[in-house]
Short mmCIF file of C-alpha atoms in Angstrom, two decimals:
data_model
loop_
_atom_site.label_atom_id
_atom_site.label_comp_id
_atom_site.label_asym_id
_atom_site.label_seq_id
_atom_site.Cartn_x
_atom_site.Cartn_y
_atom_site.Cartn_z
CA MET V 3 145.46 71.75 142.35
CA VAL V 4 144.71 74.92 144.30
CA TYR V 5 142.83 74.57 147.54
CA ASP V 6 139.42 76.25 147.43
CA ARG V 7 137.97 76.70 150.90
CA ASP V 8 134.52 77.55 149.52
CA ARG V 9 134.22 74.37 147.44
CA LYS V 10 132.86 72.27 150.33
CA HIS V 11 130.18 74.88 150.98
CA ARG V 12 129.21 75.01 147.27
CA ASN V 13 129.16 71.20 147.08
CA ASP V 14 126.89 71.08 150.14
CA GLU V 15 124.53 73.55 148.47
CA VAL V 16 124.46 71.50 145.26
CA TYR V 17 123.83 68.33 147.27
CA ALA V 18 120.91 69.98 149.11
CA GLU V 19 119.50 71.22 145.79
CA HIS V 20 119.91 67.72 144.35
CA ARG V 21 118.02 66.14 147.28
CA ALA V 22 115.22 68.71 146.91
CA ALA V 23 114.93 67.97 143.17
CA LEU V 24 114.72 64.24 143.91
CA ALA V 25 112.04 64.91 146.52
CA ARG V 26 110.04 66.81 143.84
CA GLY V 27 110.21 63.67 141.69
CA GLU V 28 112.77 64.91 139.17
CA LYS V 29 115.26 62.42 137.80
CA ARG V 30 118.73 63.75 138.59
CA ILE V 31 122.31 62.47 138.58
CA LEU V 32 124.80 63.91 141.06
CA GLN V 33 128.14 64.01 139.28
CA SER V 34 131.36 65.95 139.58
CA THR V 35 132.18 68.30 136.72
CA THR V 36 135.45 68.48 134.80
CA ASN V 37 136.73 71.07 137.29
CA GLY V 38 135.88 68.90 140.31
CA GLU V 39 132.75 70.68 141.54
CA LEU V 40 129.54 68.77 142.15
CA HIS V 41 126.60 69.37 139.83
CA SER V 42 123.09 67.95 139.78
CA TYR V 43 122.48 66.99 136.15
CA ARG V 44 119.04 66.47 134.71
CA GLU V 45 118.54 63.13 133.02
CA ASP V 46 118.71 64.59 129.50
CA GLU V 47 122.01 66.39 130.23
CA ILE V 48 123.95 63.14 130.56
CA GLY V 49 124.69 61.19 127.38
CA PHE V 50 126.90 58.40 128.64
CA LEU V 51 129.13 58.27 131.69
CA ALA V 52 132.77 57.43 131.19
CA GLY V 53 133.95 54.72 133.55
CA SER V 54 137.08 54.68 135.58
CA GLY V 55 140.43 53.27 134.61
CA THR V 56 142.81 53.85 131.76
CA PRO V 57 142.10 56.01 128.66
CA GLN V 58 138.59 55.81 127.33
CA VAL V 59 136.28 57.62 124.96
CA ARG V 60 134.60 60.63 126.57
CA THR V 61 133.02 62.57 123.68
CA TRP V 62 130.34 62.05 121.05
CA TRP V 63 132.83 62.38 118.21
CA GLY V 64 135.10 59.79 119.85
CA MET V 65 132.19 57.36 119.80
CA GLY V 66 131.59 58.39 116.19
CA ILE V 67 135.16 57.37 115.35
CA LEU V 68 134.60 53.98 116.98
CA PHE V 69 131.38 53.64 114.98
CA CYS V 70 133.28 54.36 111.76
CA LEU V 71 135.93 51.79 112.67
CA MET V 72 133.22 49.17 113.18
CA VAL V 73 131.68 50.05 109.79
CA VAL V 74 135.09 49.65 108.12
CA LEU V 75 135.65 46.33 109.92
CA GLY V 76 132.20 45.08 108.90
CA LEU V 77 132.66 46.08 105.28
CA GLY V 78 136.16 44.60 105.25
CA THR V 79 134.88 41.26 106.44
CA LEU V 80 132.21 41.31 103.74
CA VAL V 81 134.93 41.84 101.15
CA VAL V 82 136.84 38.88 102.63
CA VAL V 83 133.72 36.73 102.28
CA PHE V 84 132.62 37.79 98.79
CA LEU V 85 135.99 38.17 97.06
CA PRO V 86 136.62 34.39 96.91
CA LEU V 87 133.05 33.86 95.70
CA ALA V 88 133.65 36.22 92.78
CA SER V 89 136.68 34.20 91.70
CA GLY V 90 134.78 30.91 91.92
CA GLY V 91 136.19 29.65 95.25
CA SER V 92 134.53 28.90 98.53
CA ALA V 93 133.95 31.67 101.00
CA PRO V 94 135.19 31.66 104.60
CA TRP V 95 131.70 31.84 106.09
CA GLY V 96 133.01 31.95 109.65
CA VAL V 97 134.13 35.53 109.04
CA LEU V 98 130.46 36.55 109.08
CA PHE V 99 130.56 36.22 112.88
CA VAL V 100 133.03 39.10 112.92
CA THR V 101 130.70 41.01 110.58
CA VAL V 102 127.77 40.53 112.95
CA PHE V 103 129.93 41.47 115.95
CA ALA V 104 131.14 44.63 114.19
CA GLY V 105 127.57 45.51 113.23
CA LEU V 106 126.30 45.14 116.76
CA LEU V 107 129.17 47.15 118.23
CA GLY V 108 128.71 49.80 115.52
CA TRP V 109 125.01 50.08 116.39
CA TYR V 110 125.90 50.40 120.09
CA PHE V 111 128.58 53.05 119.45
CA PHE V 112 126.24 55.00 117.17
CA GLY V 113 123.58 55.08 119.92
CA LEU V 114 126.11 56.30 122.47
CA ALA V 115 127.41 58.99 120.10
CA ARG V 116 123.87 60.16 119.32
CA ASP V 117 122.89 60.36 122.99
CA GLU V 118 126.06 62.23 123.94
CA TYR V 119 125.65 64.65 121.03
CA ARG V 120 122.10 65.48 122.14
CA ALA V 121 123.17 65.85 125.77
CA THR V 122 126.09 68.11 124.77
CA LYS V 123 123.73 70.37 122.82
CA ILE V 124 121.37 70.58 125.80
CA ARG V 125 124.23 71.32 128.23
CA ARG V 126 125.54 74.07 125.94
CA SER V 127 122.12 75.69 125.62
CA ARG V 128 121.58 75.64 129.42
CA GLY V 129 125.14 76.66 130.30
CA THR V 130 125.68 73.47 132.29
CA PRO V 131 129.29 72.33 132.81
CA ASP V 132 130.53 69.09 131.28
CA PRO V 133 130.50 66.05 133.60
CA GLY V 134 133.85 64.72 134.76
CA ASP V 135 135.03 61.19 135.36
CA ARG V 136 133.15 58.97 137.72
#
């Protein structure tokens, strides 16, 4: 990483602007961008914040993939339940817990993907940089 002697000054300006926006009653989130600079994001410019740690999903389409995996898992468990019923056997009803779990996680991932998609569109229209890791 290249040392940028003006970065501290720019970060101080962003921090002062952030404090002024909070004093005006605006809801803001102070977050570093993908290039390491601070930025004061409006509430609608942040979809979800990636946590810290090992690899994680950071984009709306990544959450969409997780949503699709949960749909496939949920449908697969329904097949496991209803296939024995079609052949006249007894169904493994305990598998429905996995179906419910997959449904709830799918609903959660869909909400995160939707929020991040909307926030990405807003950031693109305003020319705001993408937020970085926490």
